[in-house]
Coordinates of C-alpha atoms and ligand atoms in Angstrom, one line a residue:
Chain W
X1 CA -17.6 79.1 5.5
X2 CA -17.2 78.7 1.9
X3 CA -13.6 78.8 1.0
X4 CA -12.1 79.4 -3.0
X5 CA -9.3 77.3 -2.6
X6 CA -9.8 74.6 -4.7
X7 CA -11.0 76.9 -7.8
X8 CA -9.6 80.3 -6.9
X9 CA -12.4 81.4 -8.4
X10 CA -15.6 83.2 -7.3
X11 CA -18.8 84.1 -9.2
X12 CA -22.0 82.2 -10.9
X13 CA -22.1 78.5 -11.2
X14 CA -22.2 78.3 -15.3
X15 CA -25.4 77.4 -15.6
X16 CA -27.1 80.4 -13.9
X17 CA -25.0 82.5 -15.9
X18 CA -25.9 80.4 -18.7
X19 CA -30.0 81.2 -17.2
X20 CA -29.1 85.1 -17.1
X21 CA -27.8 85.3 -20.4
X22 CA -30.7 83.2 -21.8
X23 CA -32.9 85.7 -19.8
X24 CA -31.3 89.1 -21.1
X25 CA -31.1 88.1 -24.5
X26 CA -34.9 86.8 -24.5
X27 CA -35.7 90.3 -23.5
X28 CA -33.7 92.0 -25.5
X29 CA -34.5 90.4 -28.4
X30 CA -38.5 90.8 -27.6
X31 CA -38.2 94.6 -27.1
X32 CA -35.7 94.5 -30.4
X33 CA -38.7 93.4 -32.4
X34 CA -41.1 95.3 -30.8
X35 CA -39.0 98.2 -31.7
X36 CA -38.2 97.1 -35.4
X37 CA -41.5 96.6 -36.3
X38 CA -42.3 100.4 -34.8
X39 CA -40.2 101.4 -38.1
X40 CA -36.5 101.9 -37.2
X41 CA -35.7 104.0 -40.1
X42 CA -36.5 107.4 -38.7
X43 CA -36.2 109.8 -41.3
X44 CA -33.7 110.4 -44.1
X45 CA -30.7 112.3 -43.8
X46 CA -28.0 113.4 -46.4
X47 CA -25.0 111.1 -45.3
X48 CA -21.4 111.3 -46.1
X49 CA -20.4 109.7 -49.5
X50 CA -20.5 105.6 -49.5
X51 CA -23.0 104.9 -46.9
X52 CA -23.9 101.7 -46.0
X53 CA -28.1 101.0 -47.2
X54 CA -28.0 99.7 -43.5
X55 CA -27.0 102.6 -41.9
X56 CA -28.5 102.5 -38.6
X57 CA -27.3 99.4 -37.8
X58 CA -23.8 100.1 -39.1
X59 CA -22.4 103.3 -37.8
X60 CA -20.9 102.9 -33.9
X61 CA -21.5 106.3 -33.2
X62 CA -17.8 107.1 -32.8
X63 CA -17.8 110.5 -34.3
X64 CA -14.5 109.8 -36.0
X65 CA -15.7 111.1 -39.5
X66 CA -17.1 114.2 -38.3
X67 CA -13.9 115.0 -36.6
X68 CA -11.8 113.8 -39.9
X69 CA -14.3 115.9 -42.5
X70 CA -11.4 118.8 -43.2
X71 CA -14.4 121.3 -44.1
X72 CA -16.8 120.5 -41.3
X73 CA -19.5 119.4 -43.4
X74 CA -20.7 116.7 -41.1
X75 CA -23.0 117.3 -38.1
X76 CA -23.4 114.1 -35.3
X77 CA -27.7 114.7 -35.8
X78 CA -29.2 115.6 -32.3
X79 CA -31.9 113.9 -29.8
X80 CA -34.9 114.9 -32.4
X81 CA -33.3 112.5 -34.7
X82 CA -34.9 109.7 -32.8
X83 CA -33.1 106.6 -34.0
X84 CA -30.5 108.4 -35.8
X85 CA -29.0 110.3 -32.9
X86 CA -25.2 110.2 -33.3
X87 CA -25.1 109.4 -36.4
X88 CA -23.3 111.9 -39.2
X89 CA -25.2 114.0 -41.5
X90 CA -24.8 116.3 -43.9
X91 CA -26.8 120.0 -43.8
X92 CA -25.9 120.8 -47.6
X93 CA -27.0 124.5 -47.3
X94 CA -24.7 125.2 -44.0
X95 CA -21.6 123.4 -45.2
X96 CA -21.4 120.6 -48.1
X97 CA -19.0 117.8 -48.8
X98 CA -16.5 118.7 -51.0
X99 CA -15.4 115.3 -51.5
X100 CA -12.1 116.2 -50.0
X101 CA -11.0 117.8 -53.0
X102 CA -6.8 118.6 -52.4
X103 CA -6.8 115.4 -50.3
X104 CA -6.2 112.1 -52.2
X105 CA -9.1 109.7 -50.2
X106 CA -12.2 110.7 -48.7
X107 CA -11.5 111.1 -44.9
X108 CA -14.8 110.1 -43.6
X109 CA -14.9 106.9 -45.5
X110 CA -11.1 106.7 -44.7
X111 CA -11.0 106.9 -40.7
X112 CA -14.7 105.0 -40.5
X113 CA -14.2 102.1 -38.2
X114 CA -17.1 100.4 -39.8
X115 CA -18.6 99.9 -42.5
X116 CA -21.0 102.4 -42.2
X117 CA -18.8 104.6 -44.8
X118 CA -16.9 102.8 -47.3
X119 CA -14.7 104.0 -49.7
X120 CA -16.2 104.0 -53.4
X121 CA -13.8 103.3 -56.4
X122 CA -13.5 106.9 -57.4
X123 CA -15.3 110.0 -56.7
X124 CA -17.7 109.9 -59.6
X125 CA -18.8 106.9 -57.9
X126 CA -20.4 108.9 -55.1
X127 CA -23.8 108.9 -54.8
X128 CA -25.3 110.6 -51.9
X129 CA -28.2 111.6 -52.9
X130 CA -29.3 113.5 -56.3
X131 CA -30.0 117.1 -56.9
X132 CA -33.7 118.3 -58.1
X133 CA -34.3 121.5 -59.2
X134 CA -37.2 124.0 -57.7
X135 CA -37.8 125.2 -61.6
X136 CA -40.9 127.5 -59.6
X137 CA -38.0 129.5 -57.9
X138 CA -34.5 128.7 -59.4
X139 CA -33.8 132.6 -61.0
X140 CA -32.7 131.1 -64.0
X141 CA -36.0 129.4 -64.1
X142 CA -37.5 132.8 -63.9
X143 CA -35.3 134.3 -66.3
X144 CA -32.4 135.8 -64.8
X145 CA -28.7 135.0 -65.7
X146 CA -27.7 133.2 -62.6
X147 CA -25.3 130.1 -63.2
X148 CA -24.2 129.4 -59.2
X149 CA -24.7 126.1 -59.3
X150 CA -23.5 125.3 -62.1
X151 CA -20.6 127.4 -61.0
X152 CA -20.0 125.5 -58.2
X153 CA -20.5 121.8 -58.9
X154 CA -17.5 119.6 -59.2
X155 CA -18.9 118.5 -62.6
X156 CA -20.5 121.3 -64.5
X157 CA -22.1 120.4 -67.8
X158 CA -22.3 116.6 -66.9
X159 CA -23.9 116.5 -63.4
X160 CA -25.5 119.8 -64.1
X161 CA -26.5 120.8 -67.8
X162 CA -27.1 124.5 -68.7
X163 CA -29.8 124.7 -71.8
X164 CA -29.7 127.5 -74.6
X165 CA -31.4 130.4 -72.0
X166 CA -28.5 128.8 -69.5
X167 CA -31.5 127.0 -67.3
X168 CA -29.9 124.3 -65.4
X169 CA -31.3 120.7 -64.9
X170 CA -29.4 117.9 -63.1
X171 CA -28.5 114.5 -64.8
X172 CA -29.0 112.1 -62.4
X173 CA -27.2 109.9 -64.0
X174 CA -23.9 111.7 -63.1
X175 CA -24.9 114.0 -60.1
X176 CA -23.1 112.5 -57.3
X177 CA -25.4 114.3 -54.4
X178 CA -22.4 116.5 -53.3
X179 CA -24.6 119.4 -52.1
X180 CA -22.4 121.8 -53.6
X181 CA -25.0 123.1 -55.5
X182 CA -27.2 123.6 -52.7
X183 CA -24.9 125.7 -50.8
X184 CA -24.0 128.0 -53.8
X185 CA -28.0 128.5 -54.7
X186 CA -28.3 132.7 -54.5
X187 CA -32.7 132.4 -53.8
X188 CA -33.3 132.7 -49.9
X189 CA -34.6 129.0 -49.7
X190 CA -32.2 127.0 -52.1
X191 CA -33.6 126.2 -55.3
X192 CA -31.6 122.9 -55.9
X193 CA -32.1 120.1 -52.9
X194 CA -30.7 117.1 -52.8
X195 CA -32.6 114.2 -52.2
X196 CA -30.5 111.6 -50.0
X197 CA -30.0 108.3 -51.5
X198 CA -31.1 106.1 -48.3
Chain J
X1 CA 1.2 104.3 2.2
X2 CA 0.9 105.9 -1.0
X3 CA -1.9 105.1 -2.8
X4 CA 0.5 104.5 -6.0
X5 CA -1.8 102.4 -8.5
X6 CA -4.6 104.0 -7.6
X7 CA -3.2 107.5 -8.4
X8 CA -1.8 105.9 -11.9
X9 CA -5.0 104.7 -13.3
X10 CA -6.8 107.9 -12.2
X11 CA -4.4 109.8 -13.7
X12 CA -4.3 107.3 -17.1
X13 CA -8.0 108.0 -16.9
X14 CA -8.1 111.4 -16.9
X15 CA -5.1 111.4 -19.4
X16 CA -7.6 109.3 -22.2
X17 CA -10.0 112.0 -21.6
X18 CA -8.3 115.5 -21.8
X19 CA -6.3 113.9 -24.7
X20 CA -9.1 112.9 -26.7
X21 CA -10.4 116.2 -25.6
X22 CA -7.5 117.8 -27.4
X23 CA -7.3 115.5 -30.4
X24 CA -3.3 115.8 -30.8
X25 CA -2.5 112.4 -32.9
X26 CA -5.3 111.0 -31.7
X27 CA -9.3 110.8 -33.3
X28 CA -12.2 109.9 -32.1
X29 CA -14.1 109.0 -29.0
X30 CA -14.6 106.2 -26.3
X31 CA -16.1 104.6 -28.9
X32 CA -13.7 104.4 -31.3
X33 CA -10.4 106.0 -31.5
X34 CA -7.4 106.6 -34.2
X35 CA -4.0 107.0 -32.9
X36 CA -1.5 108.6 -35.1
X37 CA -4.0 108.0 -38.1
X38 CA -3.6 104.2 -38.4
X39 CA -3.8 102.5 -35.3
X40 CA -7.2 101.7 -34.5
X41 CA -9.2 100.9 -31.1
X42 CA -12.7 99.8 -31.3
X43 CA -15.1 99.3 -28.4
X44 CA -15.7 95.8 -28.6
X45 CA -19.5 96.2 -27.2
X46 CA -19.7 98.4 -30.3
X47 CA -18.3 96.4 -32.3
X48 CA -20.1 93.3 -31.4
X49 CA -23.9 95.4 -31.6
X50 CA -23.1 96.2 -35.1
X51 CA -22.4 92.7 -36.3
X52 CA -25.4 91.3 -34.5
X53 CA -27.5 94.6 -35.4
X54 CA -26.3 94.5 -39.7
X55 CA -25.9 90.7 -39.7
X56 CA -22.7 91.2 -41.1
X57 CA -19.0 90.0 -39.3
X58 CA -17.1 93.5 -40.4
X59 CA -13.2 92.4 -39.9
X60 CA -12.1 95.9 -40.8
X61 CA -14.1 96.4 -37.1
X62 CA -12.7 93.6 -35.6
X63 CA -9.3 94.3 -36.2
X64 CA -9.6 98.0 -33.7
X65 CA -11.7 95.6 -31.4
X66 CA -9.6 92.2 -31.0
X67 CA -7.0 94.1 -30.1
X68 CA -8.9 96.0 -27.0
X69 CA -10.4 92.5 -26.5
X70 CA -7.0 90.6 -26.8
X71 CA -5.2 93.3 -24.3
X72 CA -8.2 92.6 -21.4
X73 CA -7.7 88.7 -22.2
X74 CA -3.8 88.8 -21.4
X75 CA -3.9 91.6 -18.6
X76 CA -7.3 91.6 -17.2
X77 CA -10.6 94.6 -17.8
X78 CA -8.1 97.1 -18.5
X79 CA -10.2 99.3 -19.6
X80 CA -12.0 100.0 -16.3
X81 CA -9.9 101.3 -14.4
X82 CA -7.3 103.0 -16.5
X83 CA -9.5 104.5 -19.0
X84 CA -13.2 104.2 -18.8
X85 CA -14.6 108.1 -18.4
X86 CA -17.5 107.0 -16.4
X87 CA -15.5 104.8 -14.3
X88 CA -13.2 107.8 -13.4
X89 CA -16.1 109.8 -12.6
X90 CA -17.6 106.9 -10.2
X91 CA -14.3 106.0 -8.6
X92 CA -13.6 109.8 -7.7
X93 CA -17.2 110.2 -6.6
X94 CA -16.8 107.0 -4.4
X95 CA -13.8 107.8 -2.7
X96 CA -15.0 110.7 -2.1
X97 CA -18.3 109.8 -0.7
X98 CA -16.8 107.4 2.0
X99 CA -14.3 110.5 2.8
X100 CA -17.5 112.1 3.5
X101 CA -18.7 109.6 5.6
X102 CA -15.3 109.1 7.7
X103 CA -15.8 112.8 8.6
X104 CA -19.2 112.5 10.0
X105 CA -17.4 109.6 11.8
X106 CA -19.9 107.0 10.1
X107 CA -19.5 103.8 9.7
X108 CA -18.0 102.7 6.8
X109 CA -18.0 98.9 6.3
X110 CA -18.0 96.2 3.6
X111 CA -19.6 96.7 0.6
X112 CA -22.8 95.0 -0.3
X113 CA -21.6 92.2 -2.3
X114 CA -24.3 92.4 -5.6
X115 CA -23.5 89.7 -7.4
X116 CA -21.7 90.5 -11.1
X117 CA -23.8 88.4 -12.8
X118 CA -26.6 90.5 -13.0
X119 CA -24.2 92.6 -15.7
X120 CA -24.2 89.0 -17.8
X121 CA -27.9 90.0 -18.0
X122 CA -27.5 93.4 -19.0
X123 CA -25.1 92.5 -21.8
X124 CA -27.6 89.5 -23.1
X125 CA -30.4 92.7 -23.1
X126 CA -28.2 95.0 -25.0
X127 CA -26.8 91.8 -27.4
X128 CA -30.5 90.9 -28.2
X129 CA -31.9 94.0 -29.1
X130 CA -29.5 94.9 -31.3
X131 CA -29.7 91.3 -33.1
X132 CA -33.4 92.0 -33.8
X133 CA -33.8 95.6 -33.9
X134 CA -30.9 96.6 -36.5
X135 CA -29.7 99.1 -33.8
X136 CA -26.5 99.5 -31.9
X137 CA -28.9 101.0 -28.9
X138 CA -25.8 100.8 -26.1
X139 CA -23.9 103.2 -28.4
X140 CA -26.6 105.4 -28.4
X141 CA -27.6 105.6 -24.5
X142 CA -23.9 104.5 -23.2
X143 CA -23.0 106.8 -20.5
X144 CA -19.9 106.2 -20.5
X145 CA -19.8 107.3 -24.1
X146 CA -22.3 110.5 -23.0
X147 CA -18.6 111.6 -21.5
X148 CA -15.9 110.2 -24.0
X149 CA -18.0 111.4 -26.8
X150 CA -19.5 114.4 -25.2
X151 CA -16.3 115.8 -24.7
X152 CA -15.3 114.9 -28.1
X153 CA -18.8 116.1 -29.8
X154 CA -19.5 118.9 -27.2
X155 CA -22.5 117.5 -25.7
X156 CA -24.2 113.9 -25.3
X157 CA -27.9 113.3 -24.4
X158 CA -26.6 110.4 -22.0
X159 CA -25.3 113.1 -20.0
X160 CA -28.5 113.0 -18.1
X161 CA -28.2 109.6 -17.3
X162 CA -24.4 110.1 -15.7
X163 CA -26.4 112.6 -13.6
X164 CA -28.7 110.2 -12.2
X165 CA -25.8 107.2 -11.4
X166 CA -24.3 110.1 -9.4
X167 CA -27.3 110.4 -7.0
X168 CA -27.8 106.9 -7.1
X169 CA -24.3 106.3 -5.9
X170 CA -24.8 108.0 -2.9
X171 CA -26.7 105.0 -1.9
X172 CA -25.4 102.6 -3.6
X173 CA -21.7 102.8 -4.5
X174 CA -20.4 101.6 -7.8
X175 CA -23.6 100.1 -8.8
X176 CA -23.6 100.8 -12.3
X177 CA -19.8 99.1 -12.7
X178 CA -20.7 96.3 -10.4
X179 CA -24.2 95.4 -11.6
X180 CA -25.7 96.9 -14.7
X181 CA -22.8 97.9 -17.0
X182 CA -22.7 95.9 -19.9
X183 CA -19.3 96.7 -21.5
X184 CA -18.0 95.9 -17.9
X185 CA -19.8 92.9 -17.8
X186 CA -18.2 92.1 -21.3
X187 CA -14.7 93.3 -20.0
X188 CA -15.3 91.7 -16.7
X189 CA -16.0 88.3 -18.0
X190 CA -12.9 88.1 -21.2
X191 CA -10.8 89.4 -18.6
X192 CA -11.4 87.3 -15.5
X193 CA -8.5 85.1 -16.0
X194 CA -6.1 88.1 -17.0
X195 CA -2.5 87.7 -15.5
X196 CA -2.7 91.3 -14.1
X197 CA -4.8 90.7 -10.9
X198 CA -4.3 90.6 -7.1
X199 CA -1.4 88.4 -6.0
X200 CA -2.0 87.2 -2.4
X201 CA 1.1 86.1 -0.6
X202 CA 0.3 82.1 1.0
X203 CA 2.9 82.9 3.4
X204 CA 1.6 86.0 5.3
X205 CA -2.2 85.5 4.4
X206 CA -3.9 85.1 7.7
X207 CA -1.4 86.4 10.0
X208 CA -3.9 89.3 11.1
X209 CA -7.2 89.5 10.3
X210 CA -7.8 93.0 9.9
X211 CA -10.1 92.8 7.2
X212 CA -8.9 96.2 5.5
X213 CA -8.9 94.6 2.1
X214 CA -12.4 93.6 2.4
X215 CA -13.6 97.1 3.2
X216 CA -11.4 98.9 0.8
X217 CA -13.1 96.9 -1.9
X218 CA -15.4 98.9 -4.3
X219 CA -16.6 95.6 -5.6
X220 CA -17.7 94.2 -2.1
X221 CA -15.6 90.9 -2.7
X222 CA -14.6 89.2 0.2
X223 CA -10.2 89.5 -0.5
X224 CA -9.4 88.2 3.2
X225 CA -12.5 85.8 4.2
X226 CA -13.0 84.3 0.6
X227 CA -9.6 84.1 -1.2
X228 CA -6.9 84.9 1.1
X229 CA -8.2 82.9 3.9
X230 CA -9.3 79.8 1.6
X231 CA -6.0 79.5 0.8
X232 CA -5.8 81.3 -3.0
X233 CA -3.1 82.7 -4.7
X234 CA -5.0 85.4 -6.1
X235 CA -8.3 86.8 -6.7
X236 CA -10.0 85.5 -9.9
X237 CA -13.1 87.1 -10.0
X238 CA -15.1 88.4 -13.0
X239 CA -16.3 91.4 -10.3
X240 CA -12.7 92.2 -9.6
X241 CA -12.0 95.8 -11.5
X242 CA -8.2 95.2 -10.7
X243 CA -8.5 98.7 -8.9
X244 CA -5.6 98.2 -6.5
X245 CA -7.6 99.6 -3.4
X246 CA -7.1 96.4 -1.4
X247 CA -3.3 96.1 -2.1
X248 CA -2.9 99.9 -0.8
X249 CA -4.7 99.1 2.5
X250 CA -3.3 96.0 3.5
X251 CA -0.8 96.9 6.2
X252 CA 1.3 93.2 6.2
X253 CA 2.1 93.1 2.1
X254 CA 0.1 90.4 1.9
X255 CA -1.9 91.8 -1.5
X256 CA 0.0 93.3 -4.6
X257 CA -1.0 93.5 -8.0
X258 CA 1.1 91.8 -10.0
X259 CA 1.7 89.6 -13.2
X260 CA 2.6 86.3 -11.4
X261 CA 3.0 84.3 -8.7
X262 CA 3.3 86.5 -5.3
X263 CA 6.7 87.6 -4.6
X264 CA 8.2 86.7 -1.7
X265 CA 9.9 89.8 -0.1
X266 CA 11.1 88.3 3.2
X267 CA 13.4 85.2 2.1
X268 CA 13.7 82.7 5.1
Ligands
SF4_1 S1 -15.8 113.3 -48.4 FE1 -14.5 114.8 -47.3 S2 -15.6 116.7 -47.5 FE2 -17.1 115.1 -47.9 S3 -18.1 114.6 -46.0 FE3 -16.4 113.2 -46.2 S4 -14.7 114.1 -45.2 FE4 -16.2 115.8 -45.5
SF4_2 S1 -16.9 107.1 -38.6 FE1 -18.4 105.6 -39.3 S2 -19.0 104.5 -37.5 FE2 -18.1 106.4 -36.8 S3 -19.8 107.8 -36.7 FE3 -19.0 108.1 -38.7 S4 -20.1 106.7 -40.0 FE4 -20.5 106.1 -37.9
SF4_3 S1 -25.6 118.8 -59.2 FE1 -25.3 119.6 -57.1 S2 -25.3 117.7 -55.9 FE2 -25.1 117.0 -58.0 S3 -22.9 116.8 -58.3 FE3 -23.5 118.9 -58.9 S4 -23.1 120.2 -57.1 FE4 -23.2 118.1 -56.4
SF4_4 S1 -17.8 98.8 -15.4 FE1 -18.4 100.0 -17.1 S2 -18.6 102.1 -16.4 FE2 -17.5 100.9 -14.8 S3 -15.4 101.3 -15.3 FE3 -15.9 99.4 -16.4 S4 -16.6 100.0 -18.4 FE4 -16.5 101.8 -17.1
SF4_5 S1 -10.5 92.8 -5.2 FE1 -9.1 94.5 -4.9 S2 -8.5 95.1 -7.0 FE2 -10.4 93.9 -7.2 S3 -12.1 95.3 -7.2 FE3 -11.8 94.7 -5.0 S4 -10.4 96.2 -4.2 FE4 -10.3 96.4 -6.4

């Protein structure tokens, strides 16, 4: 019988380990490409502010910035999200990030593990996405009074202008993609969307 | 004799679970977790997909996971048996199981060694698709995570597959932590050397051969006919989930889990 006495050790001589490894990662890699070339990028999602362009391949999947979002604006996206499943998003008309305001970081980008979410340099720096307005529906649009949106955005008459019949249109330049907006919209279907930046 | 170790990590286990459950100081998952707002702990699997998957080294990541990884390296795959969900699960469902099978006055006998290498392979699979896919896939199917997320998140797709281990364990016992689980694998293999492992007393090895150890052992190691009997000092074995089960069964002290060198109880 085989005894450990000399090594005290049991397991694979190096080099089959060395063989297995060589194995696995020759597989993995194969089905990796097979799998990146199938289009990894399934779908676009509104993220949380400073999101990595590589997204997918950044986030763990810990959940830590849905639990740290102090207004519950970020979802872990389901099974249907194909690649994206457990990855935070953002449903702008149920709940919208309000960029922590009353807190002074951004939570998600603070407890992120990674660096799927990084901090940006200030809050006008943010740039989820940017708002586009449905001018076919938005009431003001259609000649009503309305002003939610404007109302609501955390930079009214820079992110959102109001014209002389007070007709909003978004300046992309400053519209950080909050989805405030969205949220506050009074039509059924929300007039303003924001259009993720990734 | 009382099962002591094995009742502390099950209840450390559970513990990891119902407080990330609860979220009091602490944030997160089993992937990643925040205690007290600052101190992080990052899966190290996790942390090693991303890198390979964005190309990228990330040290703000490696900080939560070198210090999980430094941990296993001093002590041994920690992480297995005091605080892995799935392990829990698989460890209660295992005891129970050969309970079961005492009852109906089966057999119940040495484990099928399968060798641990095979979870070498799993961990090259999962390391190699992320490099050339972009994607963390383990994070994503992890069943351990479908259960220290899940119960963070409320439910986890992966769920199904913890289901199917459970029927598969009925046949073969532990097989997911002994063969296929690549974080294991990854624990398994950082923390072979770990100072925390089975101490086997020279003096009393061999005295009686009951063999207990061997059949206690969840990881089908051979603690009696390979290392006690070949003369070792302890069991170094990247298999070995420092469990404690063959230190609780062995009726002469000869096993104990321990930080060094076997202590000798019986001077003279
Ligand atoms: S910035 Fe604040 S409000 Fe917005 S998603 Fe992140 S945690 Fe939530
Ligand atoms: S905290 Fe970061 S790594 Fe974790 S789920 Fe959110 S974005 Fe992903
Ligand atoms: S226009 Fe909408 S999305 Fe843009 S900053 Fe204002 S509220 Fe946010
Ligand atoms: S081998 Fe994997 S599933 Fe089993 S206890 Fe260790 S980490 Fe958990
Ligand atoms: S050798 Fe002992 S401690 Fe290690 S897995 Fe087997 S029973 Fe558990």
């Amino acid at each position: 019988m085989q005894t450990r006495a000399e090594t005290e050790s049991a397991g694979p001589r190096p080099s089959r380990r060395l063989l297995l490894a060589a194995v696995g990662l020759g597989i993995g890699a194969g089905a990796g490409t097979l799998v990146r070339e199938g289009g990894r990028h399934g779908g676009t999602y509104l993220r949380p502010p400073g999101a990595a362009a590589d997204f997918l391949a950044t986030c763990l999947r810990c959940g830590l910035c849905a639990e740290a979002c102090p207004v519950d604006a970020i979802a872990m996206a389901g099974v249907a999200a194909g690649t994206s499943y457990a990855t935070p998003t953002i449903d702008a008309r149920e709940a919208p990030c309000r960029l922590c305001a009353g807190f002074d970081e951004l939570r998600c980008t603070a407890v992120c593990p990674s660096t799927a979410l990084s901090a940006p340099a200030s809050r006008r720096e943010v740039r989820m996405g940017v708002a586009r307005i449905d001018t076919d529906r938005c009431l003001a649009w259609l000649g009503v009074v309305c002003r939610a949106c404007w109302h609501a955005c955390p930079y009214p008459g820079e992110a959102l202008a109001l014209d002389e019949r007070t007709r909003p249109s978004v300046v992309e330049e400053v519209c950080v993609g909050c989805g405030i907006c969205v949220h506050a919209c009074l039509t059924e279907e929300s007039s303003i969307q924001v259009t993720p930046a990734s | 004799m009382i099962p002591r170790w094995t009742i502390a990590r099950r209840a450390s286990a559970a513990a990891f679970l119902s407080w990330l459950a609860l979220g009091w100081g602490i944030q997160g998952s089993s992937v990643a977790t925040r205690i007290a707002d600052s101190l992080p702990f990052t899966d190290p699997l996790a942390a090693l997909e991303v890198s390979l998957a964005s190309g990228e080294l990330h040290p703000h990541l490696w900080i939560g996971a070198g210090v999980v990884l430094g941990i296993t390296l001093l002590l041994g795959p920690m992480f297995c048996g005091w605080l892995c969900p799935l392990g829990l699960l698989l460890d209660l469902a295992h005891s129970l199981e050969r309970r079961v099978r005492r009852l109906m006055h089966r057999h119940v006998g040495v484990e099928r060694r399968l060798p641990p290498r095979t979870r070498i392979l799993t961990l090259a699979l999962v390391l190699g698709f992320a490099a050339t896919s972009g994607l963390p896939l383990f994070q994503l199917i992890s069943p351990i995570h479908a259960i220290g997320r899940g119960i963070v998140l409320g439910f986890d797709v992966a769920l199904g597959l913890v289901a199917l281990l459970l029927v598969v364990e009925i046949f073969v016992p532990r097989v997911w932590c002994r063969a296929l689980c690549p974080l294991g694998g990854l624990y398994g293999w950082v923390g072979k050397h770990g100072l925390l492992r089975v101490r086997i007393d020279p003096e009393r090895a061999g005295q009686i051969r009951c063999r207990r150890c061997d059949v206690a052992c969840p990881a089908g190691i051979a603690v009696m006919e390979e290392y006690a009997l070949g003369g070792a000092t302890s069991v170094v074995d990247e298999g070995c989930m420092r469990c404690g089960a063959c230190t609780e069964v062995c009726p002469r002290g000869v096993l104990h889990m321990g930080l060094g060198a076997s202590r000798k109880r019986r001077e003279n």
